[in-house]
Coordinates of C-alpha atoms in Angstrom, one line a residue:
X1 CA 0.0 0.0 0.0
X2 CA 1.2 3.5 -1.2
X3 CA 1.4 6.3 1.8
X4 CA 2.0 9.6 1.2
X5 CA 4.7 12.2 2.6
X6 CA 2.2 13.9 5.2
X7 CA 1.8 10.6 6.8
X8 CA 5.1 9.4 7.0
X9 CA 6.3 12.4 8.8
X10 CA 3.4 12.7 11.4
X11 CA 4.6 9.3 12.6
X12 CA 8.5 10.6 12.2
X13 CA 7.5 13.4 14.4
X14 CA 6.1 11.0 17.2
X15 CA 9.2 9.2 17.0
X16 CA 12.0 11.4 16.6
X17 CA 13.2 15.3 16.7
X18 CA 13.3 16.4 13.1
X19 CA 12.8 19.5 10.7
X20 CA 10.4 19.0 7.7
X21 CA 9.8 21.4 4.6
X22 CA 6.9 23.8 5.4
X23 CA 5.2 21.4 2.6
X24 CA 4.8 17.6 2.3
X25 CA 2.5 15.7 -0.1
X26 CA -1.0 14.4 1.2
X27 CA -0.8 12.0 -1.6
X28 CA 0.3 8.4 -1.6
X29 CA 2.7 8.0 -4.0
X30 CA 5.2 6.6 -1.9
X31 CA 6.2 2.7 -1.8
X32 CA 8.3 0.9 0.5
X33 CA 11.6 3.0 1.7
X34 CA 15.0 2.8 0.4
X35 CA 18.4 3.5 1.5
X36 CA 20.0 6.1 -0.8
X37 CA 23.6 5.6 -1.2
X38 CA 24.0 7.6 -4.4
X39 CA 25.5 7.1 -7.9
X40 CA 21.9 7.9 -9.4
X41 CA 18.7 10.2 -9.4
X42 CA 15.9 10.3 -7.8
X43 CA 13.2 8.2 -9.0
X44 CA 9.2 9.6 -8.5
X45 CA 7.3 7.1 -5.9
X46 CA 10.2 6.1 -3.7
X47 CA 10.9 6.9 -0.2
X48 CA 15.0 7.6 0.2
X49 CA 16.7 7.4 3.7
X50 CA 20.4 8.9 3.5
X51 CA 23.1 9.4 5.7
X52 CA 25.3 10.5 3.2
X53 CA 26.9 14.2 3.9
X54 CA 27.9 14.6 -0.1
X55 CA 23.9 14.2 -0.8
X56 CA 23.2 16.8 -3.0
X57 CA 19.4 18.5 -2.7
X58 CA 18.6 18.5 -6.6
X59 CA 17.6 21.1 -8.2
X60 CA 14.1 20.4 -9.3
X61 CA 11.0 20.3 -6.9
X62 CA 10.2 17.0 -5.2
X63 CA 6.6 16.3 -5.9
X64 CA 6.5 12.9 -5.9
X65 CA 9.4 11.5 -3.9
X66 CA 9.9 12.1 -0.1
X67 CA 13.7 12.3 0.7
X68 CA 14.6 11.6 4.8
X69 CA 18.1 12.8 5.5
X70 CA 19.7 11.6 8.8
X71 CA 23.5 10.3 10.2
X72 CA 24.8 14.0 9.5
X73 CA 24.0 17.2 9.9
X74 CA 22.8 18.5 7.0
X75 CA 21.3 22.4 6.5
X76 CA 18.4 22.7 4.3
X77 CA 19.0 26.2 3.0
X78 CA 15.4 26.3 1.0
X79 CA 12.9 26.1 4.3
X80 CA 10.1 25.7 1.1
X81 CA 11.5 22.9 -0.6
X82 CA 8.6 20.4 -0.5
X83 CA 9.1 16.8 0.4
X84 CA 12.1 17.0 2.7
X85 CA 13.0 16.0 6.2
X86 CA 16.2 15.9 8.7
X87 CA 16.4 14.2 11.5
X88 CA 19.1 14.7 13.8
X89 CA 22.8 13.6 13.5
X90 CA 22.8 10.5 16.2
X91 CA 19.5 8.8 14.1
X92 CA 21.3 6.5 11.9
X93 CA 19.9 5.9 8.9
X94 CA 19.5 1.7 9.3
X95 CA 17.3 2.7 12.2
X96 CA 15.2 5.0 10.7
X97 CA 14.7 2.6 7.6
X98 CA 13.4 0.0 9.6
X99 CA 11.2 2.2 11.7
X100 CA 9.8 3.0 8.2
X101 CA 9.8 -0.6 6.8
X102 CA 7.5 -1.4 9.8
X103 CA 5.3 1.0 9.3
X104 CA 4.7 0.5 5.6
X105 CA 4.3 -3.6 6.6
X106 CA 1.9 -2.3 9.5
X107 CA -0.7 -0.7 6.5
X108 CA 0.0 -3.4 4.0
X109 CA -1.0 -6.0 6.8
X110 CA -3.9 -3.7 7.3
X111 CA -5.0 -3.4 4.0
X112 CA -4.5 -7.2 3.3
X113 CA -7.1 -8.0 6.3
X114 CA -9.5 -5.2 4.8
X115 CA -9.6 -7.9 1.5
X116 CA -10.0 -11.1 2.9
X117 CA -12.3 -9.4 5.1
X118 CA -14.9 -8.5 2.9
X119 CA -13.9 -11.9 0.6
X120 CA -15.3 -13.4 3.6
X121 CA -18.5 -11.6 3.7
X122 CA -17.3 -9.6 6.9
X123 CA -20.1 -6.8 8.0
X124 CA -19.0 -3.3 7.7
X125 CA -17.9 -3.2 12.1
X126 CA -15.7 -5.6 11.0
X127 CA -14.2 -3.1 8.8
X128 CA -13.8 -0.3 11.6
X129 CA -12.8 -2.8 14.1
X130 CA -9.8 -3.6 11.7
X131 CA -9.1 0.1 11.2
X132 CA -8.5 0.9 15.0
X133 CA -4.7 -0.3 14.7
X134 CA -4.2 2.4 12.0
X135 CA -7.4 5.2 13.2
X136 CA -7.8 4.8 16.8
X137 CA -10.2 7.6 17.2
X138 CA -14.0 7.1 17.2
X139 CA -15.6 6.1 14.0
X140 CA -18.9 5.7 12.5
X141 CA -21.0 5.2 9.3
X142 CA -24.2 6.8 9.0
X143 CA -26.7 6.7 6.1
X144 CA -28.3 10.1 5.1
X145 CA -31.3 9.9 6.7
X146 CA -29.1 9.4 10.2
X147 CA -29.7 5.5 10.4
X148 CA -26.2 4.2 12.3
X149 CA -24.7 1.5 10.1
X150 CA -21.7 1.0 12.4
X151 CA -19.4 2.4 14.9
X152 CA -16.3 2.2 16.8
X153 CA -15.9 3.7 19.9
X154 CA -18.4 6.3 19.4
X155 CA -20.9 7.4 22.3
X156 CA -24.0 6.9 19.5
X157 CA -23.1 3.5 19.1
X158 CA -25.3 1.5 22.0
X159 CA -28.8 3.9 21.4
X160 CA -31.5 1.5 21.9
X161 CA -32.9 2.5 18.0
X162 CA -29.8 2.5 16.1
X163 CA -31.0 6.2 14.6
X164 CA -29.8 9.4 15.5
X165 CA -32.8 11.6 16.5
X166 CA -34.0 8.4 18.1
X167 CA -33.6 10.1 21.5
X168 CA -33.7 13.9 23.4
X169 CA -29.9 14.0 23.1
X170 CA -29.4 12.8 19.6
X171 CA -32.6 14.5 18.3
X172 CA -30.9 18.5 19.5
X173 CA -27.9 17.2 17.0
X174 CA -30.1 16.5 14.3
X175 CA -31.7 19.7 15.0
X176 CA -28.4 21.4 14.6
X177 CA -27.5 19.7 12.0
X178 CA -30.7 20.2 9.9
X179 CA -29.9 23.8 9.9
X180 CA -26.3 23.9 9.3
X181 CA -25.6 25.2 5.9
X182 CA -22.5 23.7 6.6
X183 CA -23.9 20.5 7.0
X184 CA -25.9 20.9 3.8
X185 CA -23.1 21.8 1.6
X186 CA -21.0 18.8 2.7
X187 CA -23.8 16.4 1.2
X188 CA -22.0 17.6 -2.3
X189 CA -18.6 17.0 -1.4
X190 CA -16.6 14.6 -3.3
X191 CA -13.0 13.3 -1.7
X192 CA -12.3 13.5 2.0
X193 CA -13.5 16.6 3.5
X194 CA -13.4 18.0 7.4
X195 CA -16.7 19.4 8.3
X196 CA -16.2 22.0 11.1
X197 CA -19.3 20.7 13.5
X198 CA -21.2 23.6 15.7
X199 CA -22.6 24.3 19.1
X200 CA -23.5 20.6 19.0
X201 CA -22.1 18.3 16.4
X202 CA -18.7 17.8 16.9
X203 CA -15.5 18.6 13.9
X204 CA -14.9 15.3 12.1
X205 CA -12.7 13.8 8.8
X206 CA -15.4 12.9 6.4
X207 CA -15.7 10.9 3.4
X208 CA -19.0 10.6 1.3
X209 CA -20.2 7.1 -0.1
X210 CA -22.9 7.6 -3.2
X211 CA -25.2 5.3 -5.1
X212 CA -25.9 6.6 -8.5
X213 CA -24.6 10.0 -8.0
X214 CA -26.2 10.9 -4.7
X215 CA -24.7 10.3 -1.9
X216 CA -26.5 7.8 0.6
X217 CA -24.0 7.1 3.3
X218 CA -20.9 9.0 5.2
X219 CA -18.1 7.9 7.1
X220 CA -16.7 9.8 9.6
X221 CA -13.7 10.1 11.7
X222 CA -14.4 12.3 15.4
X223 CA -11.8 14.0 17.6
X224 CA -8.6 11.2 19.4
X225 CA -5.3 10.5 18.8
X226 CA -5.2 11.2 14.5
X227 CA -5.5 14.8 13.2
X228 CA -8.8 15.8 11.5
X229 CA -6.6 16.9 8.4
X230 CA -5.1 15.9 5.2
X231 CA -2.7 13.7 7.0
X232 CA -5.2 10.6 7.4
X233 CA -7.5 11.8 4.3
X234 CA -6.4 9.7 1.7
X235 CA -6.8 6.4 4.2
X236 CA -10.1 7.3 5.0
X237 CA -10.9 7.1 1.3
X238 CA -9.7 4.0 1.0
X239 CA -11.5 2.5 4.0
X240 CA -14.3 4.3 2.5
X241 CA -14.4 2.3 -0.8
X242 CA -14.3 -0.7 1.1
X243 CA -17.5 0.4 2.9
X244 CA -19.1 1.0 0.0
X245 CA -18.4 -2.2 -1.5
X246 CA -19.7 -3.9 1.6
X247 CA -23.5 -1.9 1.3
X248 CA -23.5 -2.9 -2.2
X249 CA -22.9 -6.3 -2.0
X250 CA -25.1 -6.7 1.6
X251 CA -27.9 -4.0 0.7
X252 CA -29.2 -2.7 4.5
X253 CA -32.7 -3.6 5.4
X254 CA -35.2 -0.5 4.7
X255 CA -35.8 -1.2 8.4
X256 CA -33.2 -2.8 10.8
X257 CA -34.9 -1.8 14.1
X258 CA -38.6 -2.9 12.7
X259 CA -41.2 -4.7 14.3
X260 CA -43.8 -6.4 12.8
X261 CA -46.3 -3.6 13.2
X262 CA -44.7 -1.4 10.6
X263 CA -45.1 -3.8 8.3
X264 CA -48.7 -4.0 8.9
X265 CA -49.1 -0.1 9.2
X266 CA -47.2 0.3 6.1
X267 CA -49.4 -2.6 4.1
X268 CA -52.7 -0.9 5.4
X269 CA -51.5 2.8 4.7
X270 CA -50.3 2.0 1.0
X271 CA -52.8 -1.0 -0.4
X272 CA -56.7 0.0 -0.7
X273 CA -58.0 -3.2 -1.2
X274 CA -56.2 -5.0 2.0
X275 CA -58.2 -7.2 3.7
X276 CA -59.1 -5.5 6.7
X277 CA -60.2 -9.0 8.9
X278 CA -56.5 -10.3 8.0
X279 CA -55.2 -7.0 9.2
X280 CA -56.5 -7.4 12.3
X281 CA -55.8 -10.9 12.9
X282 CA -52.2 -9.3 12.0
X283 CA -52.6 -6.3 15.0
X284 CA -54.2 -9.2 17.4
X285 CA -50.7 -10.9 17.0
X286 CA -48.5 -8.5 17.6
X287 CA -50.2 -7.3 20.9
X288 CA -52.3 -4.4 19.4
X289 CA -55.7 -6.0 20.1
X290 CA -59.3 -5.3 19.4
X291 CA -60.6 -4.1 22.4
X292 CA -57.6 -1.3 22.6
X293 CA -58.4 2.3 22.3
X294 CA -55.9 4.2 19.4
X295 CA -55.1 7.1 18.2
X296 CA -53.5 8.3 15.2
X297 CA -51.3 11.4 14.8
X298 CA -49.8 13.0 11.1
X299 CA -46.3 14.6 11.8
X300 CA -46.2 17.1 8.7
X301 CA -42.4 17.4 8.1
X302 CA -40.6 20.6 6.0
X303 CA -38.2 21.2 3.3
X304 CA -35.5 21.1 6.1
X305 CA -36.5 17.6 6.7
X306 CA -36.8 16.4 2.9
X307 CA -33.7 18.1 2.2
X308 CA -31.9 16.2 4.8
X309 CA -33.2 13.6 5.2
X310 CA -34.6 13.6 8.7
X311 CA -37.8 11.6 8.6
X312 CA -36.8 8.8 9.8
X313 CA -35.2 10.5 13.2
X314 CA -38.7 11.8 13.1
X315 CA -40.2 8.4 13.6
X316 CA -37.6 7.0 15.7
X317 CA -37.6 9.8 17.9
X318 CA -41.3 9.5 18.9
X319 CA -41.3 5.6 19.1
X320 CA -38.4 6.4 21.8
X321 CA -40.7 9.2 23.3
X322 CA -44.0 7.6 23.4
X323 CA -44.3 3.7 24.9
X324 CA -46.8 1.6 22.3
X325 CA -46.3 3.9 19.7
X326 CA -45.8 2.9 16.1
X327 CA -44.2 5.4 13.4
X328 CA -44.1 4.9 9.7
X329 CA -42.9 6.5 6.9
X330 CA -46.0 7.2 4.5
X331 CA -46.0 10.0 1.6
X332 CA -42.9 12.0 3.0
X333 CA -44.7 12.4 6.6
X334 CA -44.8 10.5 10.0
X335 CA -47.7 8.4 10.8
X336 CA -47.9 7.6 14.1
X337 CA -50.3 4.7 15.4
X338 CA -50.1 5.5 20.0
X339 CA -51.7 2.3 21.7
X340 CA -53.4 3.8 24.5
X341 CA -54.4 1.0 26.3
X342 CA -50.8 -0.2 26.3
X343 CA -48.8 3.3 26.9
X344 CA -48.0 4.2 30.1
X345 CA -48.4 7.8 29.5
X346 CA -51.9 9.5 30.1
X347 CA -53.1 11.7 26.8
X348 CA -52.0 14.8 28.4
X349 CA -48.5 13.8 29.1
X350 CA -48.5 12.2 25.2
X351 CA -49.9 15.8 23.7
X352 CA -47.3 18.1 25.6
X353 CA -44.3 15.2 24.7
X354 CA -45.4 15.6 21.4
X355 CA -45.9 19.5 21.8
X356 CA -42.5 20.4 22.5
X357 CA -41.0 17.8 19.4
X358 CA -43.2 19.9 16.9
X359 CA -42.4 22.6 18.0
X360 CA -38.6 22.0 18.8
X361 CA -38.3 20.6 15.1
X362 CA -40.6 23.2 12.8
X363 CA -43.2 20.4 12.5
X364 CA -47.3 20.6 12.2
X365 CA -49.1 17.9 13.5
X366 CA -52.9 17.1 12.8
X367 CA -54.2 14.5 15.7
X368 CA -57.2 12.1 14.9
X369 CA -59.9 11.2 17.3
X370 CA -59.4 8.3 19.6
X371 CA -60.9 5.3 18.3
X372 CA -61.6 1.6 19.3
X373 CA -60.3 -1.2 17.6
X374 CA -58.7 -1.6 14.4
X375 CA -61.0 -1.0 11.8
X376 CA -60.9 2.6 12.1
X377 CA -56.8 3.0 11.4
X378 CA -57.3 3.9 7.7
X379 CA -59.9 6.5 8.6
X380 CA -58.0 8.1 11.8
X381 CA -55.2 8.3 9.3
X382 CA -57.9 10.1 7.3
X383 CA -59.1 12.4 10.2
X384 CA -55.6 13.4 10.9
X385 CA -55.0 14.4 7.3
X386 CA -58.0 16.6 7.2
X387 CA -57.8 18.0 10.5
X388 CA -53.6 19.1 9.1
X389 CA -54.9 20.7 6.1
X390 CA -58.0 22.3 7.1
X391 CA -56.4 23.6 10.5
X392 CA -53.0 25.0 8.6
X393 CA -55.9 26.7 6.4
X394 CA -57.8 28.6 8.8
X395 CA -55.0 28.7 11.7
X396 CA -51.7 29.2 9.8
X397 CA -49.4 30.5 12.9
X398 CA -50.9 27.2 15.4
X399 CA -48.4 23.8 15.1
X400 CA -50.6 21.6 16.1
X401 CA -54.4 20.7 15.0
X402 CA -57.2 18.1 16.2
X403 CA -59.8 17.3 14.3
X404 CA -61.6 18.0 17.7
X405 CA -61.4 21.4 16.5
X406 CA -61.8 21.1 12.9
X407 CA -64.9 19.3 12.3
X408 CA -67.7 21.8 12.2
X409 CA -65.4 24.3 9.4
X410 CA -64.4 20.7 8.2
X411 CA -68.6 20.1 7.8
X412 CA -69.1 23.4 6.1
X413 CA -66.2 23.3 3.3
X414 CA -67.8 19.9 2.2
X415 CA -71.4 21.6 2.1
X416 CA -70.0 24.5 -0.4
X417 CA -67.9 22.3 -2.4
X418 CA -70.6 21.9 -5.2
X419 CA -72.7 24.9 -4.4
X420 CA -71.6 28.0 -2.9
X421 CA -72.9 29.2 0.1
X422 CA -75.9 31.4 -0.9
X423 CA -77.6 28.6 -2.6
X424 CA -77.4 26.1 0.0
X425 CA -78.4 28.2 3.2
X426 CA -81.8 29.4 4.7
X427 CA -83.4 31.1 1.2
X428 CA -85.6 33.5 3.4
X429 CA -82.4 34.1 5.9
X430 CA -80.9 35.6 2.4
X431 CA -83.8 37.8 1.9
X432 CA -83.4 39.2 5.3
X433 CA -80.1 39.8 5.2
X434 CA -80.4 41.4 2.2
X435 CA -83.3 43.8 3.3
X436 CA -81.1 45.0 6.1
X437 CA -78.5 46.0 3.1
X438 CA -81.2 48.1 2.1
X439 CA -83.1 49.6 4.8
X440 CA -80.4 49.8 7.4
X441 CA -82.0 47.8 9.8
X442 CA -80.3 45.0 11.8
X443 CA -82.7 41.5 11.6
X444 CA -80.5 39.8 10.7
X445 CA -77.6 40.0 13.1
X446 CA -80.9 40.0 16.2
X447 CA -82.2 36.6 14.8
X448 CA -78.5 35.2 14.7
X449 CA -77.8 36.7 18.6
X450 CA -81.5 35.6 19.8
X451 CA -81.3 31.9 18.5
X452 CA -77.3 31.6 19.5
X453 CA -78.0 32.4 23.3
X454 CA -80.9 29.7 23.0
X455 CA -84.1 32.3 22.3
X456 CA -83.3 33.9 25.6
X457 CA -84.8 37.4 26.0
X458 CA -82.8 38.6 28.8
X459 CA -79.1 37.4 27.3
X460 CA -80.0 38.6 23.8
X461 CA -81.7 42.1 24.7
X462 CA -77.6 42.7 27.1
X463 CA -75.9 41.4 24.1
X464 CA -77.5 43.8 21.8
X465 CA -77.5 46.6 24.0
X466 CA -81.1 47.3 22.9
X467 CA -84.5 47.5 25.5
X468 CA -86.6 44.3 26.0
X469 CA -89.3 46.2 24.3
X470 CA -87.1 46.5 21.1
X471 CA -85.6 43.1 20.7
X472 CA -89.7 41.8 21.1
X473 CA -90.8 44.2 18.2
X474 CA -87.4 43.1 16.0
X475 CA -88.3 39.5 17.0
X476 CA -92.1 39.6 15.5
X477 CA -90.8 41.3 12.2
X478 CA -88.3 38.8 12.0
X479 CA -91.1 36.0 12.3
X480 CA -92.9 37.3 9.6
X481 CA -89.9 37.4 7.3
X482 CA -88.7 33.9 7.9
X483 CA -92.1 32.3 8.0
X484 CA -91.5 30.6 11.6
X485 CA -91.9 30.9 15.0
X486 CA -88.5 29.0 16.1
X487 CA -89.9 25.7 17.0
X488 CA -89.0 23.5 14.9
X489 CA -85.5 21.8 15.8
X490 CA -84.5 21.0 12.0
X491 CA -85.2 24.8 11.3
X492 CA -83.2 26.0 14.2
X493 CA -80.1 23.5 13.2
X494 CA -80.4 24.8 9.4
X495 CA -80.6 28.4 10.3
X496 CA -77.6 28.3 12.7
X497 CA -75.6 26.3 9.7
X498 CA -76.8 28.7 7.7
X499 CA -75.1 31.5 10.0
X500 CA -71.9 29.9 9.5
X501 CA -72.4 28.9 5.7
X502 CA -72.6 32.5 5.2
X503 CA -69.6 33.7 7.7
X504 CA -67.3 30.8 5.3
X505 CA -68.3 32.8 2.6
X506 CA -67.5 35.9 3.5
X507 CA -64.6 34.9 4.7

């Protein structure tokens, strides 16, 4: 295996005193060293060890060779000329060429076990565990969408769902990450790269692993004994295509941490015509039964979140929040399926957990209502979709909605969807409302106060600020209009929807 000059001297410089040029090549161009004893030039690729005093520096630039110069005391007049090192007088030069021998042996042996490794089928932590001879400083490959692949001494490596985000901890990171326009930038990034980390993410050596041009996986190198520089670059590259040839030849499961009821969700989310008695024969199974009580929240995620690739922290961090909770991926949003006969958290403690994740992470969330058995999942799913979009619509700054608090406006857009309002309300209510256009009278807003404080005199003649004597003269005018005396339930239901028919309108 070829190492370059950068490398070679970091491990000089933890061995020995020496000088080195100002600049040393981060490429590896270098093969096993030999002992110059003159009587030739330099050839490109080598790596010479001299003691000889009459060595002469030549006169063109060393860009591909790396000259060590020891056993005398040599004066390098040009402090810029690249590739170059001295090492003091007393370091004899058979010394320092075995210390160098060894160490080029020490990454070929590495590199040999890298190969039979993966001819053996060996996972991808088998690949890290072999680096931590060469890279002893904490590791880790991660997929895009923050799914841990592997690690090596890394403090993410034992979280019980093998996601970053899955937890309060990790989910502030991915926070931070998601709006890093550092971050976001290094998703381009071809070659070894050192991303500078922020208030939470810490600096790392990077290297980015893609799949038809887009880049699916990273391997990173954190903070220890090995500089986050060019020095290790180039053999973090090359551990890198061995990782990639692993995850091409042992594709990762959509789902490593998966339990058999995302499966199920998934199946009933995405197929119309499943079979809704096998389903939940499916749910009894799994510990999900019948006579449970559910209910189903839709986690709305942003362009943050698509651009990085965040859902799935989205879902592991709320299975790891909320006990008997199920979260699946569905249509670029978070379904999540809470068991509420199973979690040990009462509805109130689930709403403000979930609170302070939306909120915390930009999201909107539209909540279904609770629900027994298992034949309503489709439709909470449904309820939690409309209660979203029609809530976002008519409360644009609130994060959260429930379809609680959505159903009556939800009722009315589904009234006016064929018709518009004024052909679907009270016709006589119309006429009235349009006589007070006219005469600048006020029937109309006196027959919408009187029947919404339940045909009380008292409570309508205070809210209207008008004598009792008044309201009763408005109220018999009013009768005559609309043709009724305010008995009749059915009436009193369509002229209140009517009320409200009209207010949509306007609105």
């Amino acid at each position: 295996m070829k190492l370059s000059a950068l490398l070679i001297s970091w491990y000089l410089q933890k061995n020995y005193a020496m000088r080195a040029s100002t600049w040393l090549s981060g490429e590896p161009h270098l093969e096993y060293p030999l002992l110059y004893t003159g009587g030739g030039p330099l050839r490109e690729g080598v790596l010479y060890v001299t003691g000889d005093p009459d060595f002469s520096i030549p006169s063109h630039k060393l860009s591909k060779t790396f000259v060590i110069l020891t056993g005398s005391q040599f004066q390098v007049s040009e402090a810029d000329y690249p590739n170059l090192c001295v090492l003091p007088e007393a370091d004899s030069p058979f010394e320092v060429l075995a210390f160098l021998q060894e160490l080029f042996s020490c990454y070929a042996q590495w590199s040999q076990s890298l190969f039979e490794s993966r001819l053996a089928g060996a996972t991808i932590q088998n690949l890290l565990d072999l680096t931590d001879r060469i890279i002893p400083n904490p590791m880790i490959v991660i997929g895009m969408d923050f799914r841990i692949i592997a690690s090596k001494k890394s403090r993410y490596g034992d979280l019980k769902i093998p996601v970053l985000g899955s937890d309060d901890e990790t989910m502030d990171l991915i926070s931070a990450l998601k709006n890093d326009p550092n971050y976001e930038e290094a998703y381009y990034r071809t070659g070894y790269f050192h991303y500078p980390g922020n208030d939470v993410a810490v600096p790392s050596l990077c290297v980015n692993i893609s799949k038809f041009d887009r880049t699916v996986y990273r391997i990173m190198i954190m903070d220890g004994e090995v500089p986050l520089d060019d020095t290790f670059g180039f053999i973090l590259e090359y551990l890198a295509r061995m990782v990639s040839h692993a995850l091409s030849n042992n594709p990762m499961a959509g789902h490593d941490y998966a339990h058999s009821l995302h499966q199920i969700f998934t199946n009933l989310l995405t197929d119309p015509s499943a079979d809704y008695v096998d389903i939940s024969q499916q749910f009894s199974s799994a510990g999900w039964m019948s006579h449970h009580v559910y209910q189903c929240v839709l986690l709305k995620t942003g362009i943050l979140d698509l651009k990085n690739l965040t859902l799935r922290s989205i879902c592991s961090y709320v299975e790891n929040s909320i006990p008997a909770s199920c979260a699946v991926e569905h249509q670029g949003n978070a379904v999540v399926y809470i068991n509420l006969d199973l979690c040990s958290m009462d509805i109130d403690e689930i709403s403000q957990r979930l609170a302070n994740f939306v909120r915390d992470s930009l999201l909107n969330a539209g909540y279904s209502r609770k629900m027994l058995g298992h034949f309503n999942f489709q439709r909470q799913y449904v309820q939690a979709s409309i209660a979203l979009q029609v809530g976002r619509r008519r409360n644009p700054s609130q994060w959260i909605h429930h379809f609680n608090q959505i159903a009556l406006p939800y009722i009315l857009e589904q009234a006016t969807k064929k018709l518009p309002a004024y052909m679907i309300c009270h016709e006589k209510l119309i006429a009235l409302k349009n006589a007070d256009e006219n005469n600048h009278t006020q029937l109309y807003r006196t027959v919408r106060c009187y029947l919404e404080n339940h045909q009380s005199i008292a409570r309508t003649s205070e809210a209207l600020f008008i004598h009792r004597s008044t309201l009763l003269y408005r109220l018999e005018k009013i009768r005559d209009a609309l043709k009724t005396d305010f008995s009749d339930p059915e009436e009193l239901l369509y002229l209140l929807l009517s009320f409200r028919l009209l207010d949509q309108e306007g609105d």
